[in-house]
CSV table of C-alpha atoms and ligand atoms in Angstrom, one decimal:
chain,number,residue,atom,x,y,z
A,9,UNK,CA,263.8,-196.0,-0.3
A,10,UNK,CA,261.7,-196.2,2.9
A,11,UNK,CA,264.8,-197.4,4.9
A,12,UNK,CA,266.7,-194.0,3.8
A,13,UNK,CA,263.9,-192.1,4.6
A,14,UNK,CA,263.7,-193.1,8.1
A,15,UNK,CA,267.3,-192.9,8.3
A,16,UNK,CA,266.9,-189.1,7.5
A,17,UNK,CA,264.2,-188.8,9.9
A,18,UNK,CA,266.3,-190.5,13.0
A,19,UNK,CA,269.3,-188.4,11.9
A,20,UNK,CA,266.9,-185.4,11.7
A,21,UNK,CA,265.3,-185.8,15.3
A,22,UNK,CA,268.5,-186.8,17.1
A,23,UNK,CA,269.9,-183.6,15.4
A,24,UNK,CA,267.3,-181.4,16.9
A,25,UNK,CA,267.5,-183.6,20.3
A,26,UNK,CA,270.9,-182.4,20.8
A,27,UNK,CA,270.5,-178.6,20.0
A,28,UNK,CA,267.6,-178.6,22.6
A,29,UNK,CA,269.1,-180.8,25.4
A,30,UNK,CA,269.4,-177.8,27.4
A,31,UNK,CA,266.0,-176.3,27.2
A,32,UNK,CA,262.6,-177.0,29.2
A,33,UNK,CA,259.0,-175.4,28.0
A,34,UNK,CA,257.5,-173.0,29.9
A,35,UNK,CA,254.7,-174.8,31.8
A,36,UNK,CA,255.4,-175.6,35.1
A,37,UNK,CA,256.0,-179.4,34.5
A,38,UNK,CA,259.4,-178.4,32.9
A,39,UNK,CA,258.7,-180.7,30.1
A,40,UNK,CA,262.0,-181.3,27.7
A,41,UNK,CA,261.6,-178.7,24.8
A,42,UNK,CA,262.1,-181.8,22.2
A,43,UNK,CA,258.7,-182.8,23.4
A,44,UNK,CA,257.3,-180.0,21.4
A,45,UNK,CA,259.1,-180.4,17.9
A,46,UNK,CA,258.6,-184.0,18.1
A,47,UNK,CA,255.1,-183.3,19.3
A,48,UNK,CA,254.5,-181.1,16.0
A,49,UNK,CA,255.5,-183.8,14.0
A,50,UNK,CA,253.1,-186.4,15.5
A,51,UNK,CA,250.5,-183.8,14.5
A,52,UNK,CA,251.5,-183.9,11.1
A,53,UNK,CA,251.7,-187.6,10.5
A,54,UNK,CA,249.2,-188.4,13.0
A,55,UNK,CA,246.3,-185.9,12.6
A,56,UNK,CA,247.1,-183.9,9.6
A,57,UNK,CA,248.2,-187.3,7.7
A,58,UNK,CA,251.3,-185.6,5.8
A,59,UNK,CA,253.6,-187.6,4.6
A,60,UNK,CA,255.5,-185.1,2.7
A,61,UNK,CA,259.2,-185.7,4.7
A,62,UNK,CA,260.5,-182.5,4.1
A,63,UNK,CA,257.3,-181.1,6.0
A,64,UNK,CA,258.4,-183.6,8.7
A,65,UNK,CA,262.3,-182.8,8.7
A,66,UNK,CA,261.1,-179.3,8.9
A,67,UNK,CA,258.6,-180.0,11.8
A,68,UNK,CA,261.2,-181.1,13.7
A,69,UNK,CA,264.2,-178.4,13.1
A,70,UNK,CA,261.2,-175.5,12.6
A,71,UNK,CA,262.6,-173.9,16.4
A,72,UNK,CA,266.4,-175.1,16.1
A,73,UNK,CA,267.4,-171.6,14.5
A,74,UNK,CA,265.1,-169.6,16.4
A,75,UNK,CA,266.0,-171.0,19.9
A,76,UNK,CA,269.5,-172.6,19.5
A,77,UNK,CA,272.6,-171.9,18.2
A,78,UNK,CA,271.8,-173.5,14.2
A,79,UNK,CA,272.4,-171.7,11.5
A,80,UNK,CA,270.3,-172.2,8.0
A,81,UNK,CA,273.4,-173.0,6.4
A,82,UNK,CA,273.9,-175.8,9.1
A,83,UNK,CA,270.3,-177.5,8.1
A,84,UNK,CA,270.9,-177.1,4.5
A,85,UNK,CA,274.0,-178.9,4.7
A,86,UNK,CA,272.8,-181.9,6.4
A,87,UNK,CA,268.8,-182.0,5.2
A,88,UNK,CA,269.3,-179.9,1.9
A,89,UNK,CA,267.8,-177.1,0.5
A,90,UNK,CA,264.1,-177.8,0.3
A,91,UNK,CA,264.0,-178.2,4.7
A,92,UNK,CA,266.4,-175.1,5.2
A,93,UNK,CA,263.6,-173.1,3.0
A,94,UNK,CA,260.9,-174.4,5.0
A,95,UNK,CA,262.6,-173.8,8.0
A,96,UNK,CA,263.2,-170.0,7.4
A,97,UNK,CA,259.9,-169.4,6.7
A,98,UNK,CA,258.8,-170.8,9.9
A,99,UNK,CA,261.5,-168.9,12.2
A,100,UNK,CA,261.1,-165.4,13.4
A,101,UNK,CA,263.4,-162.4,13.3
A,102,UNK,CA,264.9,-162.4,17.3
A,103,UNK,CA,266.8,-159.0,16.6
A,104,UNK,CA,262.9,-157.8,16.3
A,105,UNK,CA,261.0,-156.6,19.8
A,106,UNK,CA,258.6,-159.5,20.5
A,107,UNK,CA,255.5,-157.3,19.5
A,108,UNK,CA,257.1,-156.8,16.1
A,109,UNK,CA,258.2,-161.1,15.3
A,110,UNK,CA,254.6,-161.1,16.6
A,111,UNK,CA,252.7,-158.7,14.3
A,112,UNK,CA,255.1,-160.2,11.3
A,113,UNK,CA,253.7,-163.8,11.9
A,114,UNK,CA,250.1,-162.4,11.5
A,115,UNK,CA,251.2,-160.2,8.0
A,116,UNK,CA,253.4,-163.3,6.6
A,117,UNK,CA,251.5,-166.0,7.1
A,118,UNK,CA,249.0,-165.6,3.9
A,119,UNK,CA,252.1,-165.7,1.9
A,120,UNK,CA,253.5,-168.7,3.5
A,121,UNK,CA,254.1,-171.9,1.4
A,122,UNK,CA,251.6,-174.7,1.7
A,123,UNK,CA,254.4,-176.5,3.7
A,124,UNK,CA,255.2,-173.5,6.2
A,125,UNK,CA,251.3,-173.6,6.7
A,126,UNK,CA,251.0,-176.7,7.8
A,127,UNK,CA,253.9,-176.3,9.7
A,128,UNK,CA,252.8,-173.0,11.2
A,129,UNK,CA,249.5,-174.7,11.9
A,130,UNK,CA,250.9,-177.8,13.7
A,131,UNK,CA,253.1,-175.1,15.9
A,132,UNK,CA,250.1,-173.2,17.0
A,133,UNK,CA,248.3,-176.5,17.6
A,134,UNK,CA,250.4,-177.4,20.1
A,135,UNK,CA,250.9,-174.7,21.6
A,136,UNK,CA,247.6,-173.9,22.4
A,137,UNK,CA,246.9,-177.5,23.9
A,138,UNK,CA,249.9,-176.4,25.8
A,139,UNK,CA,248.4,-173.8,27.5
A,140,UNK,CA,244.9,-176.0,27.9
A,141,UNK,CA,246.8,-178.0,30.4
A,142,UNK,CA,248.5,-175.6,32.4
A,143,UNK,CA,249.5,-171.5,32.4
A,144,UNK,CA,253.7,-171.2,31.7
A,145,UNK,CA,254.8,-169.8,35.1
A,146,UNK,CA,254.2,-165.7,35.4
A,147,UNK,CA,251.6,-165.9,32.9
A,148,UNK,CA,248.3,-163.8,34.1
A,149,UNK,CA,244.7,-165.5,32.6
A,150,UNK,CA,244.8,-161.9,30.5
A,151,UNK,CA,248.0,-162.9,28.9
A,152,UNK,CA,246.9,-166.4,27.8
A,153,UNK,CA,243.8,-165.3,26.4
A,154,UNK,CA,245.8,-162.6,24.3
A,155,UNK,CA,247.8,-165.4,23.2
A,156,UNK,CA,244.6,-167.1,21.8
A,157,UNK,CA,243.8,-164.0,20.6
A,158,UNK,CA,246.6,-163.6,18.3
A,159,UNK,CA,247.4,-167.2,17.3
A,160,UNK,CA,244.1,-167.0,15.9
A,161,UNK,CA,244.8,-164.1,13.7
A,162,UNK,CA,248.1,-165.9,12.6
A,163,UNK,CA,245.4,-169.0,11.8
A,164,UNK,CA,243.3,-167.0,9.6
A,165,UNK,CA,246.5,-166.3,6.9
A,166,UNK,CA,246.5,-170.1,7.6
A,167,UNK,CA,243.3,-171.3,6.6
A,168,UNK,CA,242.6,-173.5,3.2
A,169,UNK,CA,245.8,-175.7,4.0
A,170,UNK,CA,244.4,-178.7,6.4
A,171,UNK,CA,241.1,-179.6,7.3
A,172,UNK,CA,241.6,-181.9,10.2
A,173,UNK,CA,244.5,-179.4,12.0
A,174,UNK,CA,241.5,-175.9,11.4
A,175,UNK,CA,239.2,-178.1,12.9
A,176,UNK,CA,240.9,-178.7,15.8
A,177,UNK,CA,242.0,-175.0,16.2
A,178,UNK,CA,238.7,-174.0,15.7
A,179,UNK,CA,236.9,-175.8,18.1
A,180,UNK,CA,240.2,-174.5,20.6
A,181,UNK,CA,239.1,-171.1,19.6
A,182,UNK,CA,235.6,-171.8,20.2
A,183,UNK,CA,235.9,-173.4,23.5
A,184,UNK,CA,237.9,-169.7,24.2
A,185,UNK,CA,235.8,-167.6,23.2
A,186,UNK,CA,237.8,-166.2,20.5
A,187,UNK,CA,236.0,-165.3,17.4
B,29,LIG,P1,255.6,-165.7,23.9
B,29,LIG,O1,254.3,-165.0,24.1
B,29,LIG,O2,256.2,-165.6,22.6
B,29,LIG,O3,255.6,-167.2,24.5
B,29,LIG,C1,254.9,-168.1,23.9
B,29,LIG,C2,255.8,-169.0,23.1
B,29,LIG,O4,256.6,-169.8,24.0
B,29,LIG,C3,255.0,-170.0,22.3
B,29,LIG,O5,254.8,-169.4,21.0
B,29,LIG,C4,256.0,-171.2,22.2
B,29,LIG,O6,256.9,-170.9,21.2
B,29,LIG,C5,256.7,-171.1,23.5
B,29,LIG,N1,256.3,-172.0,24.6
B,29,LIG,C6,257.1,-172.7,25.4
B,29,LIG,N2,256.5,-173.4,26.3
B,29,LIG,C7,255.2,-173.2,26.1
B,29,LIG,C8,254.0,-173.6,26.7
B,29,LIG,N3,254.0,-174.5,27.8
B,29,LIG,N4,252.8,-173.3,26.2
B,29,LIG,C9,252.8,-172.4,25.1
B,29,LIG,N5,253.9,-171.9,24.5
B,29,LIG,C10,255.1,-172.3,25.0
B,29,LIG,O7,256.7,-165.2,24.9
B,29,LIG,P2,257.6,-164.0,24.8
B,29,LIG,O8,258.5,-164.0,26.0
B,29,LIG,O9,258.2,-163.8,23.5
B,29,LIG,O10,256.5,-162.9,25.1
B,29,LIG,C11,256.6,-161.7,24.4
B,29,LIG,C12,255.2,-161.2,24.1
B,29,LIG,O11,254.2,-161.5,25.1
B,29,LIG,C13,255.1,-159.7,23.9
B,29,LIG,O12,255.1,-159.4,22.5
B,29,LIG,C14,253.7,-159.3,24.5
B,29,LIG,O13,252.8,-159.1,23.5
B,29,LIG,C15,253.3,-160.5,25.3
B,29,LIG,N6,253.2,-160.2,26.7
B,29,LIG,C16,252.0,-160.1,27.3
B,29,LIG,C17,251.9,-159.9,28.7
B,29,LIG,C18,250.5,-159.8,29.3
B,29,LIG,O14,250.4,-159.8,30.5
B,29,LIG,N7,249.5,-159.7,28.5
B,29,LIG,C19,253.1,-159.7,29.5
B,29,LIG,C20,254.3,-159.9,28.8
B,29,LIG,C21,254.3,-160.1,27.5
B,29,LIG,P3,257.7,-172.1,20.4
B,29,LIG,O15,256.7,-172.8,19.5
B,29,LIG,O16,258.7,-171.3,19.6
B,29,LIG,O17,258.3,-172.9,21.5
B,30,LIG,ZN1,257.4,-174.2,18.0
């Protein structure tokens, strides 16, 4: 019923809250890191229109294993098997060299799910408006457009998944430079 569903969804992003209490993003604003998996969620519901919930639960735990100390077994246990697998696909290998987890999102993401795709695609959403606003602290103009660079190439294994969310990235890319 509607009522459990938000129930899961509370339960969900107070779960994530409390692995990421400790952690700011990287623009110099020092915004609470739950900003952005709650932010990536909004996209979904808001701009994307998914209403799919294990999209949504995934949303918000899609950097909980990656950046905290979660396990997969951890998610499956309290949001069930469908999240965890949507959740794995979304989180990179860390005992890869950056370069590597990067190249690996580029070559995985054609085979992605539809779910991990729109997931994916909220991700690099965000973080791109991200780095509209403002440069993360130490980053050179060279860097951030090589970010743009590659997120684009991850887009492209994206594409055919959400009209609204490759506009949007499109007209970031545009606005860049970045064909
Ligand atoms: P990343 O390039 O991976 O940092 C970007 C990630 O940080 C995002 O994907 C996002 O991930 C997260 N993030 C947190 N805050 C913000 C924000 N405000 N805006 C955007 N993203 C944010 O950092 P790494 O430290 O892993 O960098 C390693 C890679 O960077 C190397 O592979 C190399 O290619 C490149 N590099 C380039 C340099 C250059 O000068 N050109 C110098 C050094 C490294 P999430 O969604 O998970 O939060
Ligand atoms: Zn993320």
């Amino acid at each position: 019923s509607a009522a459990i569903v938000i129930e899961d969804l509370i339960k969900c992003v107070n779960f994530a809250a409390e692995k990421h209490k400790n952690q700011r993003r990287k623009n110099p604003e020092k915004i609470p890191y739950i900003n952005h998996p709650i932010g990536v969620a909004f996209i979904l519901t808001n701009e994307a229109k998914i209403t799919d919930v294990s999209v949504l639960h995934a949303a918000l735990l899609h950097d909980t294993v990656e950046d905290t100390d979660t396990s997969f077994e951890e998610i499956e246990n309290l949001f069930g098997k469908t999240v965890r697998g949507i959740v794995e696909e979304v989180t990179d290998d860390k005992t890869l060299p950056s370069a590597e987890r990067k190249r690996l999102q580029i070559v995985h993401a054609p085979d992605s799910s539809f779910e991990a795709k729109l997931v994916k695609l909220a991700d690099k959403l965000y973080n791109l408006r991200d780095l509209e606003k403002s440069a993360p602290e130490g980053w050179s103009e060279q860097r951030i457009q090589e970010y743009f660079e590659w997120s684009r190439k991850v887009v492209d294994g994206l594409r055919g998944t959400n009209v609204a969310m490759e506009q949007s990235l499109d007209e970031i890319f545009k606005k860049r430079n970045v064909i």
